[in-house]
Coordinates of N, CA and C and ligand atoms in Angstrom, one line a residue:
X1 N 19.7 28.5 -5.6 CA 18.5 28.1 -4.9 C 18.7 27.7 -3.5
X2 N 19.8 26.9 -3.3 CA 20.1 26.5 -1.9 C 20.4 27.6 -0.9
X3 N 20.9 28.7 -1.5 CA 21.2 29.9 -0.6 C 19.9 30.4 0.0
X4 N 18.7 30.1 -0.6 CA 17.5 30.7 -0.1 C 16.9 29.8 1.0
X5 N 17.4 28.6 1.2 CA 16.8 27.6 2.1 C 17.3 27.8 3.6
X6 N 16.3 27.8 4.5 CA 16.6 27.8 5.9 C 16.6 26.4 6.4
X7 N 15.7 26.1 7.3 CA 15.7 24.8 8.0 C 15.1 23.7 7.0
X8 N 15.7 22.6 6.9 CA 15.1 21.4 6.2 C 14.3 20.6 7.2
X9 N 13.0 20.5 6.9 CA 12.1 19.8 7.8 C 12.0 18.3 7.6
X10 N 12.0 18.0 6.3 CA 12.0 16.6 5.9 C 13.0 16.3 4.8
X11 N 13.9 15.4 5.0 CA 15.0 15.1 4.1 C 14.5 14.2 2.9
X12 N 15.3 14.1 1.9 CA 14.9 13.2 0.8 C 14.7 11.8 1.3
X13 N 15.5 11.3 2.2 CA 15.4 9.9 2.7 C 14.1 9.8 3.5
X14 N 13.8 10.8 4.3 CA 12.6 10.7 5.2 C 11.4 10.7 4.3
X15 N 11.4 11.5 3.2 CA 10.2 11.5 2.3 C 10.1 10.2 1.6
X16 N 11.2 9.7 1.1 CA 11.2 8.4 0.4 C 10.6 7.3 1.2
X17 N 11.0 7.2 2.5 CA 10.5 6.2 3.4 C 9.0 6.3 3.7
X18 N 8.6 7.6 3.9 CA 7.2 7.9 4.2 C 6.3 7.6 3.0
X19 N 6.7 8.0 1.8 CA 5.9 7.7 0.6 C 5.8 6.2 0.4
X20 N 6.9 5.5 0.6 CA 6.8 4.1 0.3 C 5.9 3.4 1.4
X21 N 5.9 3.8 2.6 CA 5.0 3.3 3.7 C 3.6 3.6 3.3
X22 N 3.3 4.8 2.8 CA 2.0 5.2 2.5 C 1.4 4.3 1.3
X23 N 2.3 4.1 0.4 CA 1.9 3.3 -0.8 C 1.6 1.8 -0.3
X24 N 2.3 1.4 0.7 CA 2.0 0.0 1.2 C 0.6 0.0 1.8
X25 N 0.2 1.1 2.5 CA -1.2 1.2 3.1 C -2.2 1.2 2.0
X26 N -1.9 2.0 0.9 CA -2.8 2.0 -0.2 C -3.0 0.7 -0.8
X27 N -1.9 -0.1 -0.9 CA -1.9 -1.4 -1.5 C -2.9 -2.3 -0.7
X28 N -2.8 -2.3 0.6 CA -3.6 -3.1 1.5 C -5.1 -2.7 1.3
X29 N -5.3 -1.4 1.2 CA -6.7 -0.9 1.2 C -7.4 -1.0 -0.2
X30 N -6.6 -0.9 -1.3 CA -7.2 -0.8 -2.6 C -6.8 -1.9 -3.6
X31 N -6.0 -2.9 -3.2 CA -5.5 -3.9 -4.1 C -6.6 -4.6 -4.9
X32 N -7.7 -4.9 -4.3 CA -8.7 -5.6 -5.1 C -9.9 -4.7 -5.5
X33 N -9.6 -3.4 -5.6 CA -10.6 -2.4 -6.0 C -10.2 -1.7 -7.2
X34 N -11.2 -1.1 -7.9 CA -10.8 -0.2 -9.1 C -10.5 1.2 -8.5
X35 N -9.2 1.6 -8.6 CA -8.8 2.8 -8.0 C -8.4 3.8 -9.1
X36 N -8.9 5.0 -9.0 CA -8.5 6.2 -9.8 C -7.8 7.2 -8.9
X37 N -6.5 7.5 -9.2 CA -5.8 8.5 -8.4 C -5.9 9.8 -9.2
X38 N -6.4 10.8 -8.5 CA -6.5 12.2 -9.1 C -5.5 13.1 -8.4
X39 N -4.5 13.6 -9.1 CA -3.6 14.5 -8.6 C -4.0 15.9 -8.8
X40 N -3.9 16.7 -7.8 CA -4.3 18.2 -7.8 C -3.0 19.0 -8.3
X41 N -3.2 19.6 -9.5 CA -2.1 20.4 -10.0 C -2.0 21.7 -9.4
X42 N -0.8 22.3 -9.3 CA 0.5 21.8 -9.7 C 1.2 21.2 -8.5
X43 N 0.7 21.4 -7.3 CA 1.5 21.1 -6.1 C 1.7 19.6 -5.9
X44 N 0.8 18.7 -6.4 CA 1.0 17.3 -6.2 C 2.0 16.6 -7.1
X45 N 2.5 17.3 -8.1 CA 3.3 16.7 -9.2 C 4.4 15.8 -8.7
X46 N 5.2 16.2 -7.8 CA 6.3 15.4 -7.4 C 5.9 14.2 -6.6
X47 N 5.1 14.5 -5.6 CA 4.5 13.5 -4.7 C 3.8 12.4 -5.5
X48 N 2.9 12.9 -6.4 CA 2.1 12.0 -7.2 C 3.0 11.0 -8.0
X49 N 4.0 11.6 -8.6 CA 4.9 10.8 -9.5 C 5.7 9.8 -8.7
X50 N 6.1 10.1 -7.5 CA 6.8 9.1 -6.7 C 5.8 8.1 -6.1
X51 N 4.7 8.6 -5.6 CA 3.7 7.7 -5.0 C 3.2 6.6 -6.0
X52 N 2.8 7.0 -7.2 CA 2.2 6.0 -8.1 C 3.2 5.0 -8.5
X53 N 4.5 5.3 -8.5 CA 5.5 4.3 -8.9 C 5.7 3.2 -7.8
X54 N 5.2 3.5 -6.6 CA 5.2 2.5 -5.5 C 4.0 1.7 -5.4
X55 N 3.0 2.0 -6.3 CA 1.7 1.2 -6.3 C 1.9 0.0 -7.2
X56 N 1.8 -1.2 -6.7 CA 2.1 -2.4 -7.4 C 0.9 -3.0 -8.2
X57 N -0.2 -2.3 -8.3 CA -1.4 -2.9 -9.0 C -1.9 -1.8 -10.0
X58 N -2.7 -2.2 -11.0 CA -3.1 -1.2 -12.0 C -4.0 -0.2 -11.5
X59 N -3.7 1.1 -11.7 CA -4.5 2.2 -11.2 C -4.7 3.2 -12.4
X60 N -5.8 3.9 -12.4 CA -6.0 4.9 -13.4 C -5.5 6.2 -12.8
X61 N -4.9 7.1 -13.6 CA -4.4 8.4 -13.1 C -5.0 9.5 -13.9
X62 N -5.4 10.5 -13.2 CA -5.8 11.8 -13.9 C -5.4 12.9 -13.0
X63 N -5.7 14.1 -13.5 CA -5.3 15.3 -12.8 C -6.5 16.3 -12.8
X64 N -6.5 17.2 -11.8 CA -7.5 18.3 -11.7 C -6.8 19.5 -11.2
X65 N -7.3 20.7 -11.6 CA -6.7 21.9 -11.2 C -7.8 22.9 -10.8
X66 N -7.7 23.5 -9.6 CA -8.7 24.4 -9.1 C -8.1 25.8 -8.7
X67 N -8.9 26.8 -8.8 CA -8.5 28.1 -8.2 C -9.4 28.3 -7.0
X68 N -8.7 28.6 -5.9 CA -9.5 28.9 -4.6 C -9.4 30.4 -4.3
X69 N -10.5 31.0 -4.2 CA -10.5 32.5 -3.9 C -10.4 32.7 -2.4
X70 N -9.5 33.6 -2.0 CA -9.4 33.9 -0.6 C -10.2 35.2 -0.3
X71 N -10.7 35.2 0.9 CA -11.6 36.4 1.2 C -12.8 35.9 1.9
X72 N -13.2 36.6 2.9 CA -14.3 36.1 3.7 C -15.7 36.2 3.0
X73 N -15.8 37.0 2.0 CA -17.1 37.2 1.4 C -17.6 36.1 0.5
X74 N -16.6 35.2 0.1 CA -17.0 34.2 -0.9 C -17.7 33.0 -0.2
X75 N -18.8 32.6 -0.7 CA -19.5 31.5 -0.1 C -18.8 30.2 -0.3
X76 N -18.8 29.2 0.6 CA -18.0 28.0 0.5 C -18.2 27.3 -0.8
X77 N -19.4 27.2 -1.4 CA -19.6 26.5 -2.6 C -19.3 27.3 -3.9
X78 N -18.8 28.5 -3.7 CA -18.4 29.3 -4.8 C -16.9 29.7 -4.8
X79 N -16.3 29.3 -3.7 CA -14.9 29.7 -3.4 C -13.9 28.9 -4.3
X80 N -14.3 27.7 -4.8 CA -13.3 26.9 -5.6 C -13.9 26.7 -7.0
X81 N -13.1 27.1 -7.9 CA -13.5 27.0 -9.3 C -12.5 26.0 -10.0
X82 N -13.1 25.0 -10.7 CA -12.3 24.0 -11.4 C -11.9 24.6 -12.7
X83 N -10.5 24.7 -12.9 CA -10.1 25.3 -14.1 C -9.5 24.2 -15.1
X84 N -9.3 23.0 -14.6 CA -9.0 21.9 -15.4 C -9.6 20.6 -14.8
X85 N -10.6 20.1 -15.4 CA -11.4 19.0 -14.8 C -10.8 17.6 -15.2
X86 N -11.2 16.6 -14.5 CA -10.8 15.2 -14.9 C -11.4 14.9 -16.3
X87 N -10.7 14.0 -17.0 CA -11.2 13.6 -18.3 C -11.6 12.1 -18.4
X88 N -11.5 11.4 -17.3 CA -11.9 10.0 -17.3 C -13.1 9.8 -16.4
X89 N -14.0 8.9 -16.7 CA -15.2 8.6 -15.9 C -14.8 7.9 -14.6
X90 N -15.4 8.2 -13.5 CA -15.1 7.6 -12.2 C -16.3 7.0 -11.5
X91 N -17.4 6.8 -12.3 CA -18.6 6.3 -11.7 C -18.4 4.9 -11.0
X92 N -17.6 4.0 -11.6 CA -17.4 2.7 -11.0 C -16.1 2.6 -10.3
X93 N -15.5 3.7 -9.9 CA -14.2 3.8 -9.4 C -14.2 4.3 -8.0
X94 N -13.2 3.8 -7.2 CA -12.8 4.4 -5.9 C -11.8 5.5 -6.3
X95 N -12.1 6.7 -5.7 CA -11.2 7.8 -6.1 C -10.3 8.2 -4.9
X96 N -9.0 8.5 -5.2 CA -8.1 9.0 -4.2 C -7.6 10.3 -4.7
X97 N -7.9 11.4 -4.0 CA -7.4 12.7 -4.4 C -6.1 13.0 -3.7
X98 N -5.1 13.3 -4.5 CA -3.7 13.5 -4.0 C -3.3 14.9 -4.1
X99 N -2.9 15.5 -3.0 CA -2.4 16.9 -3.1 C -1.2 17.1 -2.2
X100 N -0.5 18.2 -2.4 CA 0.7 18.5 -1.6 C 0.4 18.7 -0.1
X101 N -0.6 19.6 0.1 CA -0.8 20.0 1.5 C -2.3 20.3 1.8
X102 N -2.7 19.9 3.0 CA -4.0 20.3 3.5 C -3.8 21.4 4.5
X103 N -4.2 22.7 4.1 CA -4.0 23.8 4.9 C -5.3 24.3 5.5
X104 N -5.9 25.3 4.9 CA -7.3 25.7 5.3 C -8.3 24.7 5.0
X105 N -8.0 23.9 4.0 CA -8.9 22.8 3.6 C -9.9 23.3 2.5
X106 N -9.9 24.5 2.1 CA -10.8 25.1 1.1 C -10.7 24.4 -0.2
X107 N -9.5 24.3 -0.7 CA -9.2 23.7 -2.0 C -9.7 22.2 -2.1
X108 N -9.3 21.4 -1.2 CA -9.7 20.0 -1.2 C -11.2 19.8 -1.0
X109 N -11.7 20.6 0.0 CA -13.2 20.4 0.2 C -14.0 20.8 -1.0
X110 N -13.5 21.8 -1.7 CA -14.2 22.3 -3.0 C -14.0 21.2 -4.1
X111 N -12.9 20.6 -4.2 CA -12.6 19.6 -5.2 C -13.5 18.4 -4.9
X112 N -13.5 18.0 -3.7 CA -14.4 16.8 -3.3 C -15.8 17.0 -3.6
X113 N -16.3 18.3 -3.3 CA -17.7 18.6 -3.7 C -17.9 18.4 -5.2
X114 N -17.0 18.9 -6.0 CA -17.1 18.8 -7.4 C -17.1 17.3 -7.9
X115 N -16.2 16.6 -7.3 CA -16.0 15.2 -7.8 C -17.2 14.3 -7.3
X116 N -17.8 14.7 -6.3 CA -19.0 13.9 -5.8 C -20.1 13.9 -6.9
X117 N -20.1 14.9 -7.7 CA -21.2 15.0 -8.8 C -21.0 13.9 -9.8
X118 N -19.8 13.3 -9.9 CA -19.5 12.2 -10.8 C -19.9 10.8 -10.2
X119 N -20.4 10.8 -9.0 CA -20.9 9.6 -8.3 C -19.8 8.4 -8.3
X120 N -18.6 8.7 -7.8 CA -17.7 7.6 -7.7 C -18.1 6.7 -6.5
X121 N -17.5 5.5 -6.4 CA -17.9 4.5 -5.4 C -17.4 5.1 -4.0
X122 N -16.3 5.8 -4.0 CA -15.8 6.4 -2.7 C -14.8 7.5 -3.1
X123 N -14.6 8.5 -2.2 CA -13.6 9.5 -2.4 C -12.8 9.6 -1.1
X124 N -11.5 9.5 -1.2 CA -10.6 9.7 -0.1 C -9.5 10.7 -0.4
X125 N -8.9 11.2 0.6 CA -7.9 12.3 0.5 C -6.6 11.8 0.9
X126 N -5.6 12.1 0.1 CA -4.2 11.7 0.4 C -3.3 12.9 0.3
X127 N -2.6 13.4 1.3 CA -1.7 14.5 1.2 C -0.4 14.2 1.7
X128 N 0.6 14.9 1.2 CA 2.0 14.8 1.7 C 2.1 15.4 3.1
X129 N 1.5 16.6 3.2 CA 1.6 17.3 4.5 C 0.2 17.7 5.0
X130 N 0.0 17.7 6.4 CA -1.2 18.1 7.0 C -0.9 19.3 8.0
X131 N -1.4 20.5 7.6 CA -1.1 21.6 8.5 C -2.5 22.0 9.2
X132 N -2.6 21.4 10.4 CA -3.9 21.5 11.1 C -4.2 22.9 11.6
X133 N -3.2 23.6 11.9 CA -3.3 24.9 12.6 C -4.2 25.9 11.9
X134 N -4.3 25.8 10.6 CA -5.0 26.9 9.8 C -6.3 26.4 9.2
X135 N -6.8 25.2 9.7 CA -8.0 24.5 9.0 C -9.2 25.4 9.2
X136 N -9.9 25.6 8.1 CA -11.2 26.3 8.1 C -12.4 25.5 7.7
X137 N -12.1 24.3 7.1 CA -13.1 23.4 6.7 C -13.0 22.1 7.4
X138 N -14.1 21.4 7.6 CA -14.1 20.2 8.3 C -13.6 19.1 7.4
X139 N -12.3 18.9 7.4 CA -11.7 17.9 6.5 C -10.5 17.3 7.1
X140 N -10.4 16.0 7.1 CA -9.2 15.3 7.7 C -8.6 14.4 6.6
X141 N -7.3 14.3 6.4 CA -6.8 13.5 5.4 C -6.9 12.0 5.8
X142 N -7.3 11.2 4.8 CA -7.4 9.7 5.0 C -6.0 9.1 5.0
X143 N -5.1 9.7 4.3 CA -3.7 9.3 4.2 C -2.8 10.5 4.2
X144 N -1.7 10.5 5.0 CA -0.9 11.7 5.1 C 0.6 11.2 5.4
X145 N 1.6 11.9 4.8 CA 2.9 11.5 5.1 C 3.4 12.2 6.4
X146 N 3.2 13.5 6.5 CA 3.8 14.2 7.7 C 2.8 15.3 8.2
X147 N 2.8 15.5 9.5 CA 2.1 16.6 10.1 C 3.1 17.7 10.2
X148 N 2.6 19.0 9.9 CA 3.5 20.1 10.1 C 2.8 21.2 10.9
X149 N 3.7 22.0 11.6 CA 3.2 23.2 12.3 C 2.8 24.3 11.3
X150 N 2.4 25.4 11.8 CA 2.0 26.5 11.0 C 3.2 27.3 10.4
X151 N 3.9 26.6 9.5 CA 5.1 27.2 8.8 C 4.8 27.1 7.3
X152 N 5.4 28.1 6.6 CA 5.2 28.0 5.1 C 6.4 27.3 4.6
X153 N 6.2 26.2 3.9 CA 7.2 25.3 3.4 C 7.3 25.2 1.9
X154 N 8.5 24.9 1.4 CA 8.6 24.7 0.0 C 9.4 23.4 -0.3
X155 N 9.3 23.0 -1.6 CA 10.1 21.8 -2.0 C 9.2 20.6 -2.2
X156 N 9.7 19.6 -3.0 CA 9.0 18.4 -3.3 C 7.6 18.7 -3.8
X157 N 7.5 19.7 -4.7 CA 6.2 20.1 -5.3 C 5.6 21.4 -4.7
X158 N 6.0 21.7 -3.5 CA 5.4 22.9 -2.9 C 6.2 24.1 -3.3
X159 N 5.4 25.2 -3.6 CA 6.1 26.4 -4.1 C 5.9 27.6 -3.3
X160 N 6.8 28.6 -3.5 CA 6.6 30.0 -3.2 C 6.6 30.7 -4.5
X161 N 5.5 31.4 -4.9 CA 5.5 32.1 -6.1 C 5.9 31.2 -7.3
X162 N 5.5 30.0 -7.3 CA 5.8 29.0 -8.3 C 7.3 28.6 -8.4
X163 N 8.1 29.0 -7.5 CA 9.5 28.5 -7.5 C 9.7 27.5 -6.3
X164 N 10.8 26.8 -6.4 CA 11.2 25.8 -5.4 C 10.5 24.5 -5.4
X165 N 9.6 24.3 -6.3 CA 8.9 23.0 -6.4 C 9.9 21.8 -6.6
X166 N 11.0 22.2 -7.3 CA 12.0 21.1 -7.7 C 13.0 20.8 -6.6
X167 N 12.9 21.4 -5.4 CA 13.8 21.0 -4.4 C 13.5 19.5 -4.0
X168 N 14.4 18.6 -3.8 CA 14.1 17.2 -3.4 C 13.7 17.0 -2.0
X169 N 13.7 18.1 -1.2 CA 13.3 17.9 0.3 C 12.3 19.0 0.6
X170 N 11.8 19.0 1.8 CA 10.8 20.0 2.3 C 11.5 20.9 3.3
X171 N 11.4 22.2 3.0 CA 12.2 23.2 3.8 C 11.4 24.5 4.0
X172 N 11.9 25.3 5.0 CA 11.4 26.6 5.2 C 12.4 27.6 4.5
X173 N 11.9 28.6 3.9 CA 12.8 29.6 3.3 C 13.5 30.5 4.4
X174 N 14.6 31.0 4.0 CA 15.3 32.0 5.0 C 14.4 33.2 5.1
X175 N 14.6 33.9 6.3 CA 13.9 35.2 6.5 C 14.2 36.1 5.4
X176 N 13.2 36.8 4.9 CA 13.5 37.8 3.9 C 13.2 37.4 2.4
X177 N 13.3 36.1 2.2 CA 13.1 35.6 0.8 C 11.6 35.8 0.4
X178 N 10.7 35.6 1.3 CA 9.3 35.6 0.9 C 8.7 37.0 0.7
X179 N 9.5 38.1 1.1 CA 8.9 39.4 0.8 C 9.6 40.0 -0.4
X180 N 10.4 39.3 -1.1 CA 11.0 39.8 -2.3 C 10.0 40.2 -3.4
Ligands
IMP201 P1 -6.0 25.2 1.3 O1 -7.1 25.4 0.3 O2 -5.8 26.4 2.2 O3 -6.0 23.9 2.0 O4 -4.7 25.4 0.5 C1 -4.1 24.4 -0.2 C2 -3.0 25.0 -1.1 O5 -2.4 26.1 -0.6 C3 -2.0 23.9 -1.4 O6 -2.4 23.1 -2.4 C4 -0.8 24.8 -1.6 O7 -0.7 25.1 -3.0 C5 -1.0 26.0 -0.8 N1 -0.2 26.0 0.4 C6 -0.7 26.0 1.7 N2 0.3 25.9 2.6 C7 1.5 26.0 1.9 C8 2.9 26.0 2.3 O8 3.3 25.9 3.4 N3 3.7 26.0 1.2 C9 3.4 26.1 -0.1 N4 2.1 26.1 -0.4 C10 1.1 26.0 0.5
MG202 MG1 0.6 26.1 -4.4

C-alpha cells in the first residue's frame, strides 16, 4: 500500500493534534447541550471514532449513508438519496453532522436537507477536510480540521475505489494509481 503513496499532506501527529483541538472547541460549544453526532458513512469512520473519544461529555452517536448522483440534469433536492437513515430521534437534540470532506457540497447539503425534516434544535457541519475549490452548493463547515487545495486525497477514512481508508495519514496517490 505504501508504494502507492505520493506526497503526505497531513501526518498522523498533525491529524491527532487537530482532532484534539477540534474536540476542545466542541466541548466549549456543546458541553451543556444535548448533542447527537451523526457520522456520514463510510468516509467519516476513522475521523468519527477518534473525534468522539476526545469528547468528555455524554453524546449520542448515530450514522447516516447517502448516495449522491453526479450529472447536471439532477435537480438539487433529488440528487441525494438516503440509503441508511438515522435510527434515533433528534427532535430535542443539537445535531453535528461529521464527514470526511466537503467537496462540491452536494452530499452534505442533501443530508442536512433530510435531517431538517426531523426538526432538531440545530444542525452544524464538522469535516476533517474542506476543499473549497470545487464547491457547487452554498455550504461552509462550522468545524474543520484542515483546508486543502483541489487535490484528490486518501487515508484516514478517505478512499479511492474503497481502498486506502486505513492509512493513518492523509496523502496523494502516486501518478498512475488512479487510472488502474
Ligand atoms: P461532495 O458531495 O462533492 O461534497 O462529496 C463528498 C464526498 O466525495 C466525500 O464524502 C468523499 O467520499 C468524496 N470525495 C471528495 N473529494 C475526495 C478526495 O479528495 N478523496 C476522497 N474522497 C473524496
Ligand atoms: Mg468516498
